[in-house]
Amino acid sequence: ISFIANYLIDNPYLSNISIYHQPPLPFSFYVLIAFISQIINIFYFYIILVISLLALISKVLMKHSQKFNSGILFCFFSSYPLIFMMDRGHILSLLTFLFLLSSIICISSNKNKYAIFFMSLAICMRPTFVLFSLIFLTISKSNFKLFFNNIIKIAISGAVISSVLYVILSNFFYLEYNLQNIFKGLDAYGITYINNLSGQNYGTSFYFFISFFTKSVPVIWTFIFLFFLINIFLFFRIPFKSENLALHLFLLINSVFIITPVNADYYLLLYFIPLYLILREKNNVLKTQSVFIIVISSILLAPKNFFIDGVTIASTINVIFVLISWIFILWYNKFFRWAT
């Protein structure tokens, strides 16, 4: 449809590089916006959509909180990633956050079916979020059969959603959205944002952090793999109990940031979820684990975009704090269990 193509091409943030690298679900939101832009001014639509999403998220946060409703909302609305998202107009990151938040809340409330559905949506929005499916070990505990059943359901749900949307998009709405162009878009994105370092500023990336010390791509990915193994090691060393849900989630967020070369600052909003899991509980705030998550998550959610020679120090500082958090976990856990 011509007006969809015009919207995608005329939009400076979606032209050439970005229009094809998105999976079917987020791309379908582009198509939806293209349709709505024919009816209402896109600026007004953005305002209405953001207000609606923020109101929905606020309702979800308050409904599942045992205390500190006003304090939780203040932390959420004053967080740098949310403000940055609103400034950049990146609705997809807010939707992804909502899907993951909903899944984690359903997991903590033992609503397994809804947790699987929202996790599938989150993964469809951002495929690297497949790592978050490990969080189901928290409720499965030692029942690996239940865990693998959940993983299979997530995989089937995600495959069905993505496949159906891909067929509809590529055959009825935007014929150029096909696998060949998707891979071309990914290559173009990688060249611009990773190889040419365009994604370095206003983002948190282990890839760019390691690139300060070496320019060898194989060496960079070797260190990324090692960092990932350390993080996953910590994840599995912590007992799978409901009271450790926030800490497990914190480590999985780290894993996603480690393996993804480009993470714009609006995705730092993910660190609000483990913070929320702590703040919403009545008797959980003063435990050592809780204090740790409150402090480290708050630091990661705070603005740190000071520039030196045209490069922000935020990415480096965020990575350093993640590394420091590992040292603290290793020291306090003593490789056996997290003390509560």
GROMACS .gro file of C-alpha atoms in nm:
model
  340
    1ILE     CA    1   0.000   0.000   0.000
    2SER     CA    2   0.156   0.325  -0.116
    3PHE     CA    3   0.087   0.542   0.188
    4ILE     CA    4   0.255   0.282   0.412
    5ALA     CA    5   0.563   0.296   0.192
    6ASN     CA    6   0.552   0.676   0.198
    7TYR     CA    7   0.532   0.680   0.577
    8LEU     CA    8   0.822   0.439   0.615
    9ILE     CA    9   1.041   0.613   0.358
   10ASP     CA   10   0.960   0.974   0.451
   11ASN     CA   11   1.018   0.908   0.821
   12PRO     CA   12   1.390   0.987   0.882
   13TYR     CA   13   1.407   0.732   1.163
   14LEU     CA   14   1.266   0.450   0.953
   15SER     CA   15   1.425   0.502   0.613
   16ASN     CA   16   1.666   0.257   0.449
   17ILE     CA   17   1.836   0.106   0.755
   18SER     CA   18   1.553   0.059   0.998
   19ILE     CA   19   1.243  -0.025   0.800
   20TYR     CA   20   1.330  -0.391   0.743
   21HIS     CA   21   1.528  -0.511   1.045
   22GLN     CA   22   1.228  -0.524   1.277
   23PRO     CA   23   1.044  -0.856   1.343
   24PRO     CA   24   0.681  -0.885   1.222
   25LEU     CA   25   0.513  -0.774   1.547
   26PRO     CA   26   0.693  -0.438   1.589
   27PHE     CA   27   0.678  -0.383   1.212
   28SER     CA   28   0.301  -0.428   1.228
   29PHE     CA   29   0.291  -0.131   1.466
   30TYR     CA   30   0.464   0.076   1.195
   31VAL     CA   31   0.189  -0.027   0.955
   32LEU     CA   32  -0.078   0.059   1.213
   33ILE     CA   33   0.076   0.403   1.265
   34ALA     CA   34   0.086   0.452   0.887
   35PHE     CA   35  -0.287   0.380   0.870
   36ILE     CA   36  -0.372   0.609   1.159
   37SER     CA   37  -0.155   0.888   1.018
   38GLN     CA   38  -0.404   0.909   0.732
   39ILE     CA   39  -0.681   0.990   0.978
   40ILE     CA   40  -0.523   1.193   1.256
   41ASN     CA   41  -0.211   1.405   1.294
   42ILE     CA   42   0.069   1.170   1.398
   43PHE     CA   43   0.175   1.403   1.682
   44TYR     CA   44  -0.168   1.392   1.844
   45PHE     CA   45  -0.182   1.016   1.797
   46TYR     CA   46   0.155   0.984   1.971
   47ILE     CA   47   0.037   1.193   2.267
   48ILE     CA   48  -0.283   0.989   2.301
   49LEU     CA   49  -0.098   0.658   2.271
   50VAL     CA   50   0.174   0.749   2.523
   51ILE     CA   51  -0.079   0.876   2.776
   52SER     CA   52  -0.287   0.560   2.733
   53LEU     CA   53   0.012   0.328   2.772
   54LEU     CA   54   0.142   0.515   3.076
   55ALA     CA   55  -0.203   0.508   3.235
   56LEU     CA   56  -0.226   0.133   3.170
   57ILE     CA   57   0.121   0.070   3.314
   58SER     CA   58   0.039   0.283   3.619
   59LYS     CA   59  -0.279   0.084   3.675
   60VAL     CA   60  -0.086  -0.244   3.651
   61LEU     CA   61   0.182  -0.121   3.893
   62MET     CA   62  -0.068   0.002   4.150
   63LYS     CA   63  -0.297  -0.300   4.125
   64HIS     CA   64  -0.018  -0.543   4.210
   65SER     CA   65   0.155  -0.334   4.477
   66GLN     CA   66   0.108  -0.398   4.847
   67LYS     CA   67   0.244  -0.055   4.943
   68PHE     CA   68   0.436   0.252   4.823
   69ASN     CA   69   0.198   0.318   4.534
   70SER     CA   70   0.291   0.685   4.510
   71GLY     CA   71   0.660   0.612   4.563
   72ILE     CA   72   0.662   0.345   4.293
   73LEU     CA   73   0.492   0.575   4.045
   74PHE     CA   74   0.737   0.853   4.127
   75CYS     CA   75   1.032   0.620   4.062
   76PHE     CA   76   0.878   0.511   3.733
   77PHE     CA   77   0.784   0.852   3.595
   78SER     CA   78   1.106   1.019   3.706
   79SER     CA   79   1.334   0.751   3.562
   80TYR     CA   80   1.572   0.865   3.290
   81PRO     CA   81   1.492   0.579   3.044
   82LEU     CA   82   1.121   0.666   3.043
   83ILE     CA   83   1.188   1.035   2.989
   84PHE     CA   84   1.434   0.949   2.712
   85MET     CA   85   1.179   0.719   2.550
   86MET     CA   86   0.916   0.994   2.551
   87ASP     CA   87   1.165   1.240   2.405
   88ARG     CA   88   1.265   0.998   2.127
   89GLY     CA   89   0.910   0.878   2.067
   90HIS     CA   90   1.015   0.512   2.080
   91ILE     CA   91   0.678   0.351   2.146
   92LEU     CA   92   0.809   0.001   2.072
   93SER     CA   93   1.035   0.004   2.378
   94LEU     CA   94   0.742   0.105   2.601
   95LEU     CA   95   0.525  -0.173   2.458
   96THR     CA   96   0.806  -0.424   2.506
   97PHE     CA   97   0.847  -0.308   2.866
   98LEU     CA   98   0.471  -0.347   2.925
   99PHE     CA   99   0.470  -0.703   2.787
  100LEU     CA  100   0.767  -0.811   2.998
  101LEU     CA  101   0.631  -0.638   3.311
  102SER     CA  102   0.296  -0.812   3.264
  103SER     CA  103   0.465  -1.150   3.221
  104ILE     CA  104   0.678  -1.109   3.536
  105ILE     CA  105   0.376  -0.997   3.741
  106CYS     CA  106   0.179  -1.300   3.617
  107ILE     CA  107   0.472  -1.527   3.710
  108SER     CA  108   0.481  -1.382   4.061
  109SER     CA  109   0.102  -1.427   4.084
  110ASN     CA  110   0.112  -1.789   3.956
  111LYS     CA  111  -0.087  -1.701   3.644
  112ASN     CA  112   0.113  -1.923   3.415
  113LYS     CA  113  -0.099  -1.901   3.099
  114TYR     CA  114  -0.098  -1.521   3.095
  115ALA     CA  115   0.274  -1.516   3.179
  116ILE     CA  116   0.347  -1.734   2.876
  117PHE     CA  117   0.134  -1.516   2.648
  118PHE     CA  118   0.294  -1.186   2.752
  119MET     CA  119   0.643  -1.340   2.742
  120SER     CA  120   0.573  -1.454   2.385
  121LEU     CA  121   0.473  -1.099   2.290
  122ALA     CA  122   0.789  -0.957   2.449
  123ILE     CA  123   1.007  -1.203   2.257
  124CYS     CA  124   0.823  -1.125   1.933
  125MET     CA  125   0.903  -0.759   1.990
  126ARG     CA  126   1.272  -0.820   2.063
  127PRO     CA  127   1.404  -1.174   1.990
  128THR     CA  128   1.697  -1.149   2.235
  129PHE     CA  129   1.433  -1.141   2.509
  130VAL     CA  130   1.413  -1.519   2.465
  131LEU     CA  131   1.664  -1.527   2.753
  132PHE     CA  132   1.389  -1.403   2.985
  133SER     CA  133   1.212  -1.737   2.939
  134LEU     CA  134   1.465  -1.875   3.190
  135ILE     CA  135   1.273  -1.683   3.456
  136PHE     CA  136   1.015  -1.963   3.447
  137LEU     CA  137   1.269  -2.173   3.637
  138THR     CA  138   1.173  -1.960   3.937
  139ILE     CA  139   0.824  -2.107   3.945
  140SER     CA  140   0.920  -2.447   3.803
  141LYS     CA  141   1.198  -2.489   4.062
  142SER     CA  142   1.328  -2.845   4.017
  143ASN     CA  143   1.040  -2.950   3.793
  144PHE     CA  144   1.223  -2.935   3.459
  145LYS     CA  145   0.934  -3.105   3.281
  146LEU     CA  146   0.708  -2.812   3.374
  147PHE     CA  147   0.979  -2.567   3.271
  148PHE     CA  148   1.027  -2.724   2.928
  149ASN     CA  149   0.650  -2.737   2.879
  150ASN     CA  150   0.640  -2.362   2.940
  151ILE     CA  151   0.929  -2.306   2.698
  152ILE     CA  152   0.755  -2.511   2.427
  153LYS     CA  153   0.434  -2.312   2.475
  154ILE     CA  154   0.629  -1.984   2.450
  155ALA     CA  155   0.804  -2.105   2.134
  156ILE     CA  156   0.478  -2.216   1.970
  157SER     CA  157   0.296  -1.895   2.066
  158GLY     CA  158   0.579  -1.676   1.941
  159ALA     CA  159   0.614  -1.872   1.617
  160VAL     CA  160   0.240  -1.851   1.545
  161ILE     CA  161   0.221  -1.477   1.617
  162SER     CA  162   0.527  -1.394   1.407
  163SER     CA  163   0.437  -1.628   1.119
  164VAL     CA  164   0.078  -1.506   1.087
  165LEU     CA  165   0.182  -1.140   1.101
  166TYR     CA  166   0.463  -1.199   0.850
  167VAL     CA  167   0.226  -1.361   0.599
  168ILE     CA  168  -0.029  -1.081   0.639
  169LEU     CA  169   0.228  -0.801   0.618
  170SER     CA  170   0.425  -0.938   0.323
  171ASN     CA  171   0.122  -1.033   0.115
  172PHE     CA  172  -0.134  -0.764   0.186
  173PHE     CA  173   0.026  -0.451   0.330
  174TYR     CA  174   0.391  -0.413   0.235
  175LEU     CA  175   0.521  -0.653  -0.030
  176GLU     CA  176   0.884  -0.549   0.021
  177TYR     CA  177   0.874  -0.680   0.376
  178ASN     CA  178   1.023  -1.023   0.308
  179LEU     CA  179   1.299  -1.242   0.451
  180GLN     CA  180   1.555  -1.124   0.196
  181ASN     CA  181   1.502  -0.759   0.284
  182ILE     CA  182   1.486  -0.837   0.656
  183PHE     CA  183   1.838  -0.987   0.641
  184LYS     CA  184   1.957  -0.697   0.426
  185GLY     CA  185   1.815  -0.459   0.684
  186LEU     CA  186   1.995  -0.641   0.964
  187ASP     CA  187   2.324  -0.620   0.772
  188ALA     CA  188   2.275  -0.248   0.707
  189TYR     CA  189   2.184  -0.192   1.071
  190GLY     CA  190   2.494  -0.379   1.187
  191ILE     CA  191   2.724  -0.179   0.959
  192THR     CA  192   2.583   0.157   1.066
  193TYR     CA  193   2.514   0.109   1.436
  194ILE     CA  194   2.780  -0.147   1.534
  195ASN     CA  195   3.072  -0.129   1.290
  196ASN     CA  196   3.050   0.249   1.248
  197LEU     CA  197   2.970   0.300   1.620
  198SER     CA  198   2.653   0.502   1.552
  199GLY     CA  199   2.482   0.320   1.837
  200GLN     CA  200   2.751   0.406   2.091
  201ASN     CA  201   2.597   0.722   2.235
  202TYR     CA  202   2.275   0.714   2.435
  203GLY     CA  203   2.306   0.342   2.492
  204THR     CA  204   2.453   0.076   2.720
  205SER     CA  205   2.666  -0.182   2.543
  206PHE     CA  206   2.925  -0.434   2.654
  207TYR     CA  207   3.035  -0.447   2.291
  208PHE     CA  208   3.129  -0.079   2.286
  209PHE     CA  209   3.279  -0.101   2.635
  210ILE     CA  210   3.517  -0.379   2.528
  211SER     CA  211   3.593  -0.196   2.201
  212PHE     CA  212   3.766   0.076   2.406
  213PHE     CA  213   4.038  -0.179   2.485
  214THR     CA  214   4.055  -0.374   2.159
  215LYS     CA  215   3.928  -0.329   1.804
  216SER     CA  216   3.949  -0.698   1.721
  217VAL     CA  217   3.594  -0.821   1.663
  218PRO     CA  218   3.674  -1.187   1.753
  219VAL     CA  219   3.834  -1.072   2.079
  220ILE     CA  220   3.534  -0.850   2.158
  221TRP     CA  221   3.290  -1.137   2.107
  222THR     CA  222   3.513  -1.370   2.309
  223PHE     CA  223   3.492  -1.135   2.607
  224ILE     CA  224   3.118  -1.094   2.554
  225PHE     CA  225   3.082  -1.472   2.566
  226LEU     CA  226   3.288  -1.487   2.887
  227PHE     CA  227   3.082  -1.210   3.049
  228PHE     CA  228   2.766  -1.392   2.946
  229LEU     CA  229   2.889  -1.718   3.102
  230ILE     CA  230   2.971  -1.541   3.429
  231ASN     CA  231   2.626  -1.384   3.442
  232ILE     CA  232   2.448  -1.713   3.363
  233PHE     CA  233   2.666  -1.891   3.621
  234LEU     CA  234   2.543  -1.648   3.887
  235PHE     CA  235   2.186  -1.694   3.767
  236PHE     CA  236   2.198  -2.071   3.820
  237ARG     CA  237   2.388  -2.051   4.151
  238ILE     CA  238   2.110  -1.855   4.316
  239PRO     CA  239   1.834  -2.084   4.453
  240PHE     CA  240   1.515  -2.082   4.246
  241LYS     CA  241   1.277  -1.942   4.505
  242SER     CA  242   1.000  -1.686   4.472
  243GLU     CA  243   1.187  -1.444   4.700
  244ASN     CA  244   1.478  -1.446   4.455
  245LEU     CA  245   1.265  -1.354   4.153
  246ALA     CA  246   1.390  -0.994   4.143
  247LEU     CA  247   1.755  -1.098   4.157
  248HIS     CA  248   1.712  -1.363   3.888
  249LEU     CA  249   1.538  -1.107   3.668
  250PHE     CA  250   1.817  -0.854   3.728
  251LEU     CA  251   2.073  -1.106   3.605
  252LEU     CA  252   1.866  -1.194   3.297
  253ILE     CA  253   1.840  -0.825   3.208
  254ASN     CA  254   2.218  -0.814   3.233
  255SER     CA  255   2.238  -1.111   2.996
  256VAL     CA  256   2.025  -0.937   2.737
  257PHE     CA  257   2.240  -0.625   2.759
  258ILE     CA  258   2.557  -0.834   2.730
  259ILE     CA  259   2.468  -1.020   2.411
  260THR     CA  260   2.298  -0.725   2.237
  261PRO     CA  261   2.558  -0.490   2.082
  262VAL     CA  262   2.318  -0.194   2.063
  263ASN     CA  263   2.091  -0.112   2.358
  264ALA     CA  264   1.944   0.236   2.345
  265ASP     CA  265   1.890   0.402   2.681
  266TYR     CA  266   1.513   0.356   2.678
  267TYR     CA  267   1.571  -0.019   2.732
  268LEU     CA  268   1.732   0.060   3.067
  269LEU     CA  269   1.371   0.091   3.181
  270LEU     CA  270   1.380  -0.289   3.215
  271TYR     CA  271   1.581  -0.244   3.535
  272PHE     CA  272   1.275  -0.081   3.688
  273ILE     CA  273   1.097  -0.419   3.700
  274PRO     CA  274   1.324  -0.586   3.962
  275LEU     CA  275   1.317  -0.258   4.155
  276TYR     CA  276   0.937  -0.266   4.142
  277LEU     CA  277   0.927  -0.628   4.265
  278ILE     CA  278   1.113  -0.517   4.577
  279LEU     CA  279   0.932  -0.190   4.644
  280ARG     CA  280   0.585  -0.339   4.611
  281GLU     CA  281   0.637  -0.590   4.896
  282LYS     CA  282   0.548  -0.501   5.254
  283ASN     CA  283   0.829  -0.675   5.440
  284ASN     CA  284   1.104  -0.714   5.182
  285VAL     CA  285   1.275  -0.375   5.154
  286LEU     CA  286   1.537  -0.404   5.431
  287LYS     CA  287   1.681  -0.743   5.334
  288THR     CA  288   2.036  -0.738   5.201
  289GLN     CA  289   1.927  -0.868   4.861
  290SER     CA  290   1.655  -0.603   4.844
  291VAL     CA  291   1.888  -0.318   4.936
  292PHE     CA  292   2.134  -0.436   4.671
  293ILE     CA  293   1.868  -0.437   4.397
  294ILE     CA  294   1.728  -0.100   4.505
  295VAL     CA  295   2.072   0.063   4.496
  296ILE     CA  296   2.206  -0.090   4.173
  297SER     CA  297   1.878  -0.056   3.980
  298SER     CA  298   1.840   0.305   4.089
  299ILE     CA  299   2.192   0.381   3.967
  300LEU     CA  300   2.123   0.219   3.629
  301LEU     CA  301   1.797   0.415   3.596
  302ALA     CA  302   1.965   0.748   3.671
  303PRO     CA  303   2.088   0.983   3.392
  304LYS     CA  304   2.462   0.976   3.331
  305ASN     CA  305   2.504   1.124   2.984
  306PHE     CA  306   2.813   1.336   3.030
  307PHE     CA  307   3.019   1.365   2.712
  308ILE     CA  308   3.398   1.350   2.681
  309ASP     CA  309   3.539   1.411   2.331
  310GLY     CA  310   3.196   1.352   2.181
  311VAL     CA  311   3.143   1.015   2.354
  312THR     CA  312   2.906   0.963   2.645
  313ILE     CA  313   3.041   0.804   2.962
  314ALA     CA  314   2.700   0.656   3.049
  315SER     CA  315   2.755   0.329   2.864
  316THR     CA  316   3.090   0.273   3.035
  317ILE     CA  317   2.957   0.362   3.380
  318ASN     CA  318   2.655   0.133   3.344
  319VAL     CA  319   2.871  -0.162   3.238
  320ILE     CA  320   3.111  -0.098   3.528
  321PHE     CA  321   2.823  -0.102   3.777
  322VAL     CA  322   2.700  -0.432   3.635
  323LEU     CA  323   3.051  -0.576   3.680
  324ILE     CA  324   3.061  -0.442   4.037
  325SER     CA  325   2.725  -0.606   4.105
  326TRP     CA  326   2.874  -0.943   4.006
  327ILE     CA  327   3.157  -0.898   4.255
  328PHE     CA  328   2.908  -0.820   4.530
  329ILE     CA  329   2.690  -1.121   4.444
  330LEU     CA  330   2.990  -1.354   4.432
  331TRP     CA  331   3.123  -1.224   4.762
  332TYR     CA  332   2.796  -1.230   4.951
  333ASN     CA  333   2.661  -1.549   4.803
  334LYS     CA  334   2.992  -1.731   4.858
  335PHE     CA  335   2.916  -1.945   4.552
  336PHE     CA  336   2.650  -2.144   4.737
  337ARG     CA  337   2.337  -1.946   4.814
  338TRP     CA  338   2.210  -1.593   4.842
  339ALA     CA  339   2.169  -1.505   5.208
  340THR     CA  340   1.836  -1.359   5.303
   0.00000   0.00000   0.00000
